[in-house]
PDB file of C-alpha atoms in Angstrom:
ATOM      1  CA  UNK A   1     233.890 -26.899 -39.514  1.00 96.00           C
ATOM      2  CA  UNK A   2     236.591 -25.246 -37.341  1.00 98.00           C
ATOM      3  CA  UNK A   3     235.694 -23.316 -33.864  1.00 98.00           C
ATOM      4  CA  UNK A   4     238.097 -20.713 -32.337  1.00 98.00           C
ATOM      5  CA  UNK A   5     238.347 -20.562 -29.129  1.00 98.00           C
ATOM      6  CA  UNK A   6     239.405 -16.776 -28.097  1.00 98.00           C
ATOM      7  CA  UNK A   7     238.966 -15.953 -24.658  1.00 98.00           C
ATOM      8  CA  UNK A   8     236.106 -15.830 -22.625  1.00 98.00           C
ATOM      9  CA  UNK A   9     232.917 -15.969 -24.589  1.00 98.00           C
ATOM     10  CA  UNK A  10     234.837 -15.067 -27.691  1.00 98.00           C
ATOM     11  CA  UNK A  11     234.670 -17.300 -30.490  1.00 98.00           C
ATOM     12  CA  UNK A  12     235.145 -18.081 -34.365  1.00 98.00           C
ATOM     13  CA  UNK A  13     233.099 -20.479 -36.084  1.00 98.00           C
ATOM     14  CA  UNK A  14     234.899 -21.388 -39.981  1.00 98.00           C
ATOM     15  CA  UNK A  15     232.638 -23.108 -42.178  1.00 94.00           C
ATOM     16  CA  UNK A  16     233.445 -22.826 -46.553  1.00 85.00           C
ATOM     17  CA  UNK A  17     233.828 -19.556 -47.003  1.00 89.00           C
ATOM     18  CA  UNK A  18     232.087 -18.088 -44.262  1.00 96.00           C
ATOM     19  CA  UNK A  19     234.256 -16.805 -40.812  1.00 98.00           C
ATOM     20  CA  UNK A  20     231.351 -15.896 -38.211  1.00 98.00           C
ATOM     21  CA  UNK A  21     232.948 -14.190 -35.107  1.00 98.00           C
ATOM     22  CA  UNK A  22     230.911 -14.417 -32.148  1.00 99.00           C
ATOM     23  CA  UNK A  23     230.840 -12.070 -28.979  1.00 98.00           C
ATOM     24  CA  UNK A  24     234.199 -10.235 -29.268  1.00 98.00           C
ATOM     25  CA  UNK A  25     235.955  -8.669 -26.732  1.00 98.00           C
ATOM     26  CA  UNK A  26     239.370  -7.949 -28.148  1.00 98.00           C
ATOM     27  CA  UNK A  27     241.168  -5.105 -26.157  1.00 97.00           C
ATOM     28  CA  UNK A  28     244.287  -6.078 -24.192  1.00 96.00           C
ATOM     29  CA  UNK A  29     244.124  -6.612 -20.388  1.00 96.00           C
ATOM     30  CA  UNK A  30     242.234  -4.352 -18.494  1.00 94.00           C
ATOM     31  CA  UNK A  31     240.783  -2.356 -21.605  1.00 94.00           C
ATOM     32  CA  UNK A  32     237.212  -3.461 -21.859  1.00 87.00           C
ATOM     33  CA  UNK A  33     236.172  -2.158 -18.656  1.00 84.00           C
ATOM     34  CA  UNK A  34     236.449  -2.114 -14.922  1.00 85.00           C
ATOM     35  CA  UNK A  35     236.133  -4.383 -12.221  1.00 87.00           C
ATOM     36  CA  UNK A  36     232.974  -6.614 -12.203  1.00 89.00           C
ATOM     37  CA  UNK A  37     233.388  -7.016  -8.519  1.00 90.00           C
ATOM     38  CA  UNK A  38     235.123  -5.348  -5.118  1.00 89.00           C
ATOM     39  CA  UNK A  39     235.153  -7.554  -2.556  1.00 90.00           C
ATOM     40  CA  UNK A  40     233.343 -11.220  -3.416  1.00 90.00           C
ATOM     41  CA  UNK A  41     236.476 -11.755  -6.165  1.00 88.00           C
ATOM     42  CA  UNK A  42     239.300  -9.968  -6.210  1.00 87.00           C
ATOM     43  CA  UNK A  43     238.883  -6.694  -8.225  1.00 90.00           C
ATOM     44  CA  UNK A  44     240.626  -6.575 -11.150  1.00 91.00           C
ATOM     45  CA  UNK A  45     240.351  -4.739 -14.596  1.00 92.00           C
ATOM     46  CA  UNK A  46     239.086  -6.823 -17.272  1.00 94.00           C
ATOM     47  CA  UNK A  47     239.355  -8.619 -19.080  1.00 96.00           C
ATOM     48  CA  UNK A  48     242.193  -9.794 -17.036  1.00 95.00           C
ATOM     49  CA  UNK A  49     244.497 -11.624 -19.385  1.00 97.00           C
ATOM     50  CA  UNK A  50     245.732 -10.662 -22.993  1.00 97.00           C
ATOM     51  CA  UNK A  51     244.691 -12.101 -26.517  1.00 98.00           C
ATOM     52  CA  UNK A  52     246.440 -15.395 -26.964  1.00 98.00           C
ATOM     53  CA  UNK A  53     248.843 -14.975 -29.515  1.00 97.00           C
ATOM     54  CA  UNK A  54     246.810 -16.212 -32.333  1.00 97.00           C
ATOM     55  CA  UNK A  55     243.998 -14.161 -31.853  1.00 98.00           C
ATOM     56  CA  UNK A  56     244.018 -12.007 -34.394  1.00 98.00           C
ATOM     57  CA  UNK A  57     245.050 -13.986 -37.320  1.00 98.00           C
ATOM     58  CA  UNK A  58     241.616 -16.143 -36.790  1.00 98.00           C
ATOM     59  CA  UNK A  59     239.798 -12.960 -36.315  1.00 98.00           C
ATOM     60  CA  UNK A  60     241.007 -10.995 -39.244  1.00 98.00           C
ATOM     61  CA  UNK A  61     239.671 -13.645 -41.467  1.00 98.00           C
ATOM     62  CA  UNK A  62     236.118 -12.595 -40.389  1.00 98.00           C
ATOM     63  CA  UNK A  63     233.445 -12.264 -42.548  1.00 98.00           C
ATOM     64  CA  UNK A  64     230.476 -11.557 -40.572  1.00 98.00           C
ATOM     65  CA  UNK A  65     229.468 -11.042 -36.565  1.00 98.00           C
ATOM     66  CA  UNK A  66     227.252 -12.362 -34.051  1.00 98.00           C
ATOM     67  CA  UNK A  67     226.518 -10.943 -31.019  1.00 98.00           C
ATOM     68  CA  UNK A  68     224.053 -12.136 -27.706  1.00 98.00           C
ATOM     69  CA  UNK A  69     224.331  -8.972 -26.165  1.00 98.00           C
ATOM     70  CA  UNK A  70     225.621  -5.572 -25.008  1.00 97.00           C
ATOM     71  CA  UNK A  71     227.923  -6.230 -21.925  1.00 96.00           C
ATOM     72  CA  UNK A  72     231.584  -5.392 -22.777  1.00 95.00           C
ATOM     73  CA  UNK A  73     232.826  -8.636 -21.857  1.00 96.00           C
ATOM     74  CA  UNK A  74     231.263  -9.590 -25.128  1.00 98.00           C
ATOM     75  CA  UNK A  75     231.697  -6.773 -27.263  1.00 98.00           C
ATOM     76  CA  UNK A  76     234.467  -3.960 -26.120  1.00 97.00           C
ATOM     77  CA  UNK A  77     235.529  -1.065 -27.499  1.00 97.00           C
ATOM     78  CA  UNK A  78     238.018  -2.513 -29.489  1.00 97.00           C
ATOM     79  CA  UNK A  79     236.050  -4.628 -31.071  1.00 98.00           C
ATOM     80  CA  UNK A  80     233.603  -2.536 -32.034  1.00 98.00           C
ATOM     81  CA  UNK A  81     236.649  -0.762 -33.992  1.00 98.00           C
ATOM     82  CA  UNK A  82     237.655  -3.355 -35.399  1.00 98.00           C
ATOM     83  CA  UNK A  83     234.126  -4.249 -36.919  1.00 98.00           C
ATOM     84  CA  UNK A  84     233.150  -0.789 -38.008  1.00 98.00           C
ATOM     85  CA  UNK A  85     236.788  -0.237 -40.031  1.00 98.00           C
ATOM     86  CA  UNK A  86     236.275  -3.848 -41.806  1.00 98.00           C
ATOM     87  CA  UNK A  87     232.395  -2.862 -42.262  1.00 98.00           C
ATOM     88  CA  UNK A  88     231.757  -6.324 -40.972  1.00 98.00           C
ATOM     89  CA  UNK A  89     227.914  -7.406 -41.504  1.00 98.00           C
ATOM     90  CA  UNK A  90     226.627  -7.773 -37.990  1.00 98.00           C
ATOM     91  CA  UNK A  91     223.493 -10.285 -36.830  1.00 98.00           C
ATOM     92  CA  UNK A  92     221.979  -9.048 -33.820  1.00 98.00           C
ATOM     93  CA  UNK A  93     218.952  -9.510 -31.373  1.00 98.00           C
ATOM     94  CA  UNK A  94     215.630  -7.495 -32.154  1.00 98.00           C
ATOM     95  CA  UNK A  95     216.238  -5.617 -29.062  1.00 97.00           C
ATOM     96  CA  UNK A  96     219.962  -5.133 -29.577  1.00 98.00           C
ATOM     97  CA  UNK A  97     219.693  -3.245 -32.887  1.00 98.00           C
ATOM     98  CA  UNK A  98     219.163   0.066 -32.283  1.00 98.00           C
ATOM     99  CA  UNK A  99     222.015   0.553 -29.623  1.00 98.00           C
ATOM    100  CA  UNK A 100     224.564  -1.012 -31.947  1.00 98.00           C
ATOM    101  CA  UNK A 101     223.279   1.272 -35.585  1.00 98.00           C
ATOM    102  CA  UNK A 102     223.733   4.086 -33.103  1.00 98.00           C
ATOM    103  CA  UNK A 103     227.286   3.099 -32.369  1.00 98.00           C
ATOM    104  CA  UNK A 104     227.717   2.698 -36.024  1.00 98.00           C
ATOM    105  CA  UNK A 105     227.741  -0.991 -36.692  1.00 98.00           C
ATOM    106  CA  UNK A 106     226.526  -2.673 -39.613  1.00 98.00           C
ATOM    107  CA  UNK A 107     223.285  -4.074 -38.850  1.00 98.00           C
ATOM    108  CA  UNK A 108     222.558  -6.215 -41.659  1.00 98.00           C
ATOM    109  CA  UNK A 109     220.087  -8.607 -39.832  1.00 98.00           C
ATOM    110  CA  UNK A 110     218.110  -8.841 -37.097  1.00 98.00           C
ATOM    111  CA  UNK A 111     216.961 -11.961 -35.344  1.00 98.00           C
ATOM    112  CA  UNK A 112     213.235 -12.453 -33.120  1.00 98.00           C
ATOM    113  CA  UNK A 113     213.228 -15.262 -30.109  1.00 98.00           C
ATOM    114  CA  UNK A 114     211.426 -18.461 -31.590  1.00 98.00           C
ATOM    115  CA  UNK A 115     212.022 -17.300 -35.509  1.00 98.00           C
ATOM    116  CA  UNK A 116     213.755 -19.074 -37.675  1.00 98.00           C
ATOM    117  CA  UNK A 117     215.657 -16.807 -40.798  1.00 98.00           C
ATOM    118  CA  UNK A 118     217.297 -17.165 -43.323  1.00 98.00           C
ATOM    119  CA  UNK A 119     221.321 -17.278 -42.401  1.00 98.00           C
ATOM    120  CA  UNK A 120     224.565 -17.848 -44.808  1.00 97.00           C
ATOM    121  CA  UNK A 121     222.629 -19.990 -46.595  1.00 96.00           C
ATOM    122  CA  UNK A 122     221.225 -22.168 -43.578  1.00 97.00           C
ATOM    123  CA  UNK A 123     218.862 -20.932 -40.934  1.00 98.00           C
ATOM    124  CA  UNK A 124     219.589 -18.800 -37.557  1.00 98.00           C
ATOM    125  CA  UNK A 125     217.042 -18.863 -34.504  1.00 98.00           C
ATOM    126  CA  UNK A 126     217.091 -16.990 -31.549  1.00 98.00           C
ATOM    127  CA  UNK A 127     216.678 -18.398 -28.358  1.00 98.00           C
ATOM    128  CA  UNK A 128     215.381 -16.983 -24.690  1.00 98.00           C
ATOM    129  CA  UNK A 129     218.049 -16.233 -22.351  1.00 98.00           C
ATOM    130  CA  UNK A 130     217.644 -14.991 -18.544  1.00 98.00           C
ATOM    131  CA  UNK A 131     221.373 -13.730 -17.208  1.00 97.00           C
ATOM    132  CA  UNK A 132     221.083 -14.559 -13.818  1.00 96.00           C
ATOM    133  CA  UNK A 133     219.178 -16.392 -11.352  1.00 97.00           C
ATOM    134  CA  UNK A 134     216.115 -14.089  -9.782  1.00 96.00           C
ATOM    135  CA  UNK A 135     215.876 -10.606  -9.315  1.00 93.00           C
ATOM    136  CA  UNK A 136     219.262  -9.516 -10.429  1.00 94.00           C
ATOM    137  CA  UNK A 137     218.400 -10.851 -14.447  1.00 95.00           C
ATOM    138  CA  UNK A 138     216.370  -7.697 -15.118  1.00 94.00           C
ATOM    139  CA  UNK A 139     218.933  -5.386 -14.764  1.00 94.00           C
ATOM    140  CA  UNK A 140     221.655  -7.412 -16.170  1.00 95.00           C
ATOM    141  CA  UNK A 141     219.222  -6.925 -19.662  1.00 95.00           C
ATOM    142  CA  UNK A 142     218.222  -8.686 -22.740  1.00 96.00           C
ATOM    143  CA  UNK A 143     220.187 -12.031 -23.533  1.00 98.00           C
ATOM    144  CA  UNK A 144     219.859 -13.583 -27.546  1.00 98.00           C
ATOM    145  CA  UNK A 145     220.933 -17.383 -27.476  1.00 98.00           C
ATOM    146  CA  UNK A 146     221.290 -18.537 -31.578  1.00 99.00           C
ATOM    147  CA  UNK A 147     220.325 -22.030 -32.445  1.00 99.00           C
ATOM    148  CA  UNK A 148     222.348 -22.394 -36.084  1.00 98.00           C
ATOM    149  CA  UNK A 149     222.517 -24.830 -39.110  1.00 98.00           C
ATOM    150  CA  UNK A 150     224.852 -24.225 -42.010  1.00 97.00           C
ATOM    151  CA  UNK A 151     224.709 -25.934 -45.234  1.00 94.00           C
ATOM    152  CA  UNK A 152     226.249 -29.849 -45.030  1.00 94.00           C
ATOM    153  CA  UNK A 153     227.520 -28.350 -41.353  1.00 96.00           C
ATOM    154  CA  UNK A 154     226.817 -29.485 -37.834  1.00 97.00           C
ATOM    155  CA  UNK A 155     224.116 -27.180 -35.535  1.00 98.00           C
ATOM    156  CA  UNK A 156     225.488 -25.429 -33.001  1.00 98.00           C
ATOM    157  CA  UNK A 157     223.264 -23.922 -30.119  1.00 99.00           C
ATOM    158  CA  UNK A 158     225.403 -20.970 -28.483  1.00 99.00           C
ATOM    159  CA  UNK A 159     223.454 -20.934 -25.210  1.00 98.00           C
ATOM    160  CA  UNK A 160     225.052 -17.354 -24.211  1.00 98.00           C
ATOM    161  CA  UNK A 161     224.901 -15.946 -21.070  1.00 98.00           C
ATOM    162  CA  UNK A 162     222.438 -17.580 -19.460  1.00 98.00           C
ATOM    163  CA  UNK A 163     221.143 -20.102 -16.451  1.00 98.00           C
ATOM    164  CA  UNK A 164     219.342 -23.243 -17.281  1.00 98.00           C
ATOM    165  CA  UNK A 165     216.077 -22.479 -18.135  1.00 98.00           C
ATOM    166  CA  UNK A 166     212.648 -24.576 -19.577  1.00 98.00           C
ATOM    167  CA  UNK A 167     213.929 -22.672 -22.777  1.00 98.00           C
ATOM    168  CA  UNK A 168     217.282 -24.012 -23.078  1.00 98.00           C
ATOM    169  CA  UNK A 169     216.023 -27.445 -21.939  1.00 98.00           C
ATOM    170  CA  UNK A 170     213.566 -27.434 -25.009  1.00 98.00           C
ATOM    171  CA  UNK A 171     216.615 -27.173 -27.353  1.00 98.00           C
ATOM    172  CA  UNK A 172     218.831 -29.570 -26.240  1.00 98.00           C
ATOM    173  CA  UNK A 173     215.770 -31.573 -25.883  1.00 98.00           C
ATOM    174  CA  UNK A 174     213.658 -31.168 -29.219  1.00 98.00           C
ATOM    175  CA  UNK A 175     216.306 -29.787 -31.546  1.00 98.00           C
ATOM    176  CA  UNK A 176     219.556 -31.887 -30.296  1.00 98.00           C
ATOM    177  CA  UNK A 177     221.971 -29.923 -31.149  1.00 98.00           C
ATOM    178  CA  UNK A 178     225.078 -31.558 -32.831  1.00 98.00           C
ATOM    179  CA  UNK A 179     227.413 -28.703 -30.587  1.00 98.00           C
ATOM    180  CA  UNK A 180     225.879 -26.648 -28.127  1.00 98.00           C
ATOM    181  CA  UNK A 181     228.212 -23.823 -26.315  1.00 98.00           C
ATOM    182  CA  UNK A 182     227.365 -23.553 -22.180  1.00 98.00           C
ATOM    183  CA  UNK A 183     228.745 -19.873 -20.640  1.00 98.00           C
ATOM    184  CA  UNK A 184     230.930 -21.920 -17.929  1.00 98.00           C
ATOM    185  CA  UNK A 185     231.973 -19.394 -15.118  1.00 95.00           C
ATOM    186  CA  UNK A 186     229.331 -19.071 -12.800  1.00 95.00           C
ATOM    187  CA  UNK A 187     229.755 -14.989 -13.012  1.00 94.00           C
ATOM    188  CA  UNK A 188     228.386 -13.536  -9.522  1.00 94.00           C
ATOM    189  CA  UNK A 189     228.900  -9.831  -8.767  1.00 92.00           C
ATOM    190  CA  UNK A 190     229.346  -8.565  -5.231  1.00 89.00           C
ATOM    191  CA  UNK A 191     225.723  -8.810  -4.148  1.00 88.00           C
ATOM    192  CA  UNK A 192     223.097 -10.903  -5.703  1.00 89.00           C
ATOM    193  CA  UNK A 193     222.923 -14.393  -6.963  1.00 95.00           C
ATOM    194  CA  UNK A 194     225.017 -15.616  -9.320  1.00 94.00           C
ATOM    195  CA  UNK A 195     224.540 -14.510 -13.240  1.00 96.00           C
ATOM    196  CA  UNK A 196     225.466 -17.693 -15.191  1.00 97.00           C
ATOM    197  CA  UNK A 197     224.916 -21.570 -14.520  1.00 98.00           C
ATOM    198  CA  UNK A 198     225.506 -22.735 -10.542  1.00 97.00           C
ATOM    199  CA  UNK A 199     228.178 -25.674 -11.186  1.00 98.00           C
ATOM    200  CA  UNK A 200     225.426 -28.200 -10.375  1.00 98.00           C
ATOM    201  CA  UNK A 201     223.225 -26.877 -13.504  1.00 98.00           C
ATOM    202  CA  UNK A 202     226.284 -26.923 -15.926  1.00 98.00           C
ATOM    203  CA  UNK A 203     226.490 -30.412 -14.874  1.00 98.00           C
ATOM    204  CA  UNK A 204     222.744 -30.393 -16.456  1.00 98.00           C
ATOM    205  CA  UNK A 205     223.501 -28.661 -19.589  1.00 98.00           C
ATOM    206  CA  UNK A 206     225.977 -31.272 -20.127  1.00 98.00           C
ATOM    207  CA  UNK A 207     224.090 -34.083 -19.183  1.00 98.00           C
ATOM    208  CA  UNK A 208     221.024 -33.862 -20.639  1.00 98.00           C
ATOM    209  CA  UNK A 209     223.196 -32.425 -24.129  1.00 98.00           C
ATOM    210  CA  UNK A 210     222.669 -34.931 -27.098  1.00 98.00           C
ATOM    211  CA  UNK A 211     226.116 -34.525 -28.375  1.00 98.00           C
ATOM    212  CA  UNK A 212     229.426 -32.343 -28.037  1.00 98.00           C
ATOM    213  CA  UNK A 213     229.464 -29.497 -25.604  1.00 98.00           C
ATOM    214  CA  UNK A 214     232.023 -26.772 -25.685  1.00 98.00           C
ATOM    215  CA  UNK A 215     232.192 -25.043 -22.158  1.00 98.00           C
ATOM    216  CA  UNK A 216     233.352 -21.189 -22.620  1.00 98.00           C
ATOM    217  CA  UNK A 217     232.924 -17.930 -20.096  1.00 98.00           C
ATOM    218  CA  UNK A 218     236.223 -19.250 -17.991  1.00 98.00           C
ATOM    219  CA  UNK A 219     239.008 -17.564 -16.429  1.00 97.00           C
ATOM    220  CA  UNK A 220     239.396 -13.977 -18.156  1.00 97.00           C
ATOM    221  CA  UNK A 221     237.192 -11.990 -16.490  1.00 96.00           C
ATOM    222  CA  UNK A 222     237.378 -11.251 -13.032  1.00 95.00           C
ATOM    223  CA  UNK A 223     233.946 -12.035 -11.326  1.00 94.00           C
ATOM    224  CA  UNK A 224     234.163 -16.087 -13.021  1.00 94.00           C
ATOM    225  CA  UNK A 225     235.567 -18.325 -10.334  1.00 94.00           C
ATOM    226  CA  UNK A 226     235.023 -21.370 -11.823  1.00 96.00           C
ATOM    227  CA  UNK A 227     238.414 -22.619 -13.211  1.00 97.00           C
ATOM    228  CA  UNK A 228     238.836 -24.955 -15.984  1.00 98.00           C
ATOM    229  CA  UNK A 229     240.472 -27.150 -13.712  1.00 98.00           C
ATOM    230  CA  UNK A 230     237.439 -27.181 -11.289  1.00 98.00           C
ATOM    231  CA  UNK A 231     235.130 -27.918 -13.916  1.00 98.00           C
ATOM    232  CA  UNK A 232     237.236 -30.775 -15.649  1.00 98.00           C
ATOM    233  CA  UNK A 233     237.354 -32.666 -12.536  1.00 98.00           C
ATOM    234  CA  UNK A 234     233.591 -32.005 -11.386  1.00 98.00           C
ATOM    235  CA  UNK A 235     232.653 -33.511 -15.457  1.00 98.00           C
ATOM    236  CA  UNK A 236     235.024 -36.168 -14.454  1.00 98.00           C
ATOM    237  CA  UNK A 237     233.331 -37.272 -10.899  1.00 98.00           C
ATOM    238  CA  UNK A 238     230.307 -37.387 -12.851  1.00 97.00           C
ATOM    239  CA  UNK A 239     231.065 -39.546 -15.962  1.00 98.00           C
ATOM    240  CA  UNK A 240     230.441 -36.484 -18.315  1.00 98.00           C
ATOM    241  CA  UNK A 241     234.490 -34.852 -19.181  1.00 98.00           C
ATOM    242  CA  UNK A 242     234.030 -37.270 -22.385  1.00 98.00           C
ATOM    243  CA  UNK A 243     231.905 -35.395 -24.408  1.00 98.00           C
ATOM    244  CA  UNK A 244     233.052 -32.282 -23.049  1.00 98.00           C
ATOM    245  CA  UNK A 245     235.722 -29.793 -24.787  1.00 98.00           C
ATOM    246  CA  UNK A 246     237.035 -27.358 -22.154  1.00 98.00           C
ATOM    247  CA  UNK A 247     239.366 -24.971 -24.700  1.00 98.00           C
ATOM    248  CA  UNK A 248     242.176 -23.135 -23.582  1.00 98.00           C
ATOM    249  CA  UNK A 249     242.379 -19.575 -25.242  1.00 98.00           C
ATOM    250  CA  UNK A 250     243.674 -19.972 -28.731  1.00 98.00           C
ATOM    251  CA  UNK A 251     242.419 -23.359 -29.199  1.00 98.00           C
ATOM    252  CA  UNK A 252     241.188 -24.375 -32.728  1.00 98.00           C
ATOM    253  CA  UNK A 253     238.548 -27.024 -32.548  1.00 98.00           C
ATOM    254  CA  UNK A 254     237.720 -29.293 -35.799  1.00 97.00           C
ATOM    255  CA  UNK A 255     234.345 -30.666 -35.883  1.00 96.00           C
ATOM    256  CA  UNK A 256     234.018 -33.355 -39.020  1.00 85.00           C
TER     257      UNK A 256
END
């Protein structure tokens, strides 16, 4: 199995035959949408870097589309051309569907939290997520995390955009996934507490993950301070950098 890192939350998974893209945002910089933030971070247009220069050689190989949720940091306008003129077969949330058919994607399946289905010949589940810590999840909307095994493949648990919950404890916990994927950047708009793991519970995550983790969500959009930098040397301090992989955009990942 090979994983893509892209940028941000942006990802390809290759497995046989199969080329599963995951969350894309794939505009240039400053196409997928305005600033996140005013005055906490300074505002910038986002995303705020370009494509790496691979990009879309791994991405045109895709033959089907996952996606966690709405927010254009992890699907963009671009992207959403991209999969409607390659009629890509998209798997989506139960409460995601309806948006994207009415923006013309092609919904082929639809997932439910706690169900297991039937996936490219393996099984998909979808998994609680809460974007944000208190009051400001509700408005930041439905979250889908996947929890996904492939034929003769490792399982991967993409966490998505999400703070550590009971929920994503019980995975790493009860199904131990062989890769799980932790949204790294501790997003935090201008008011409000942050929207993705403090540092101190992506130190959790990683801790209390059975195997591999692959830390994502960092440096490309601009309300993420968390650099990769930072986080490498907290998961040093605390023992943990070892069974961490902390991709730079563009980075192809081989998982035997």
């Amino acid at each position: 199995m090979k994983i893509s890192h892209i940028r941000n939350a942006t990802m390809v998974i290759e497995t046989n035959d199969k080329v599963i893209l995951v969350d894309p945002m794939l505009g240039a910089k400053g196409t997928a949408g305005p600033t996140f933030t005013l005055f906490r971070y300074k505002p910038r247009r986002n995303p705020i870097l370009d494509l790496p220069t691979n990009a879309m050689d791994i991405v045109n190989k895709t033959t089907h589309c996952l996606i966690t949720h709405l927010h254009p940091d992890h699907l963009d306008k671009d992207a959403e051309t991209f999969l409607k003129s390659n009629n890509i077969p998209v798997t989506c949330s139960v409460k995601d569907e309806k948006i994207l058919r009415k923006r013309g994607l092609n919904v082929t399946q639809v997932i439910n939290y706690w169900e297991t289905s039937n996936f490219l010949g393996g099984t998909i589940e979808g998994i609680p997520a809460v974007h944000g810590y208190g009051f400001i999840a509700k408005p930041m909307g439905n979250v889908m995390g996947f929890y996904i095994q492939l034929p003769n493949e490792k399982s991967i648990y993409l966490s998505a955009d999400t703070i550590y919950t009971d929920d994503v404890n019980r995975v790493l916990s009860e199904y131990k996934p062989d890769i799980s994927v932790v949204a790294s950047g501790r997003a935090q708009l201008d008011l409000f507490q942050p929207l993705l793991m403090r540092m101190e519970d992506i130190v959790k995550f990683i801790k209390n993950s059975p195997n591999k983790v692959i830390a994502n969500h960092l440096e490309a959009v601009n309300h993420c301070p968390i650099t990769r930098k930072e986080l490498a040397s907290e998961l040093t301090s605390k023992g943990l950098i070892e069974k961490t992989l902390i991709p730079e955009d563009g980075q192809v990942m081989e998982f035997e």
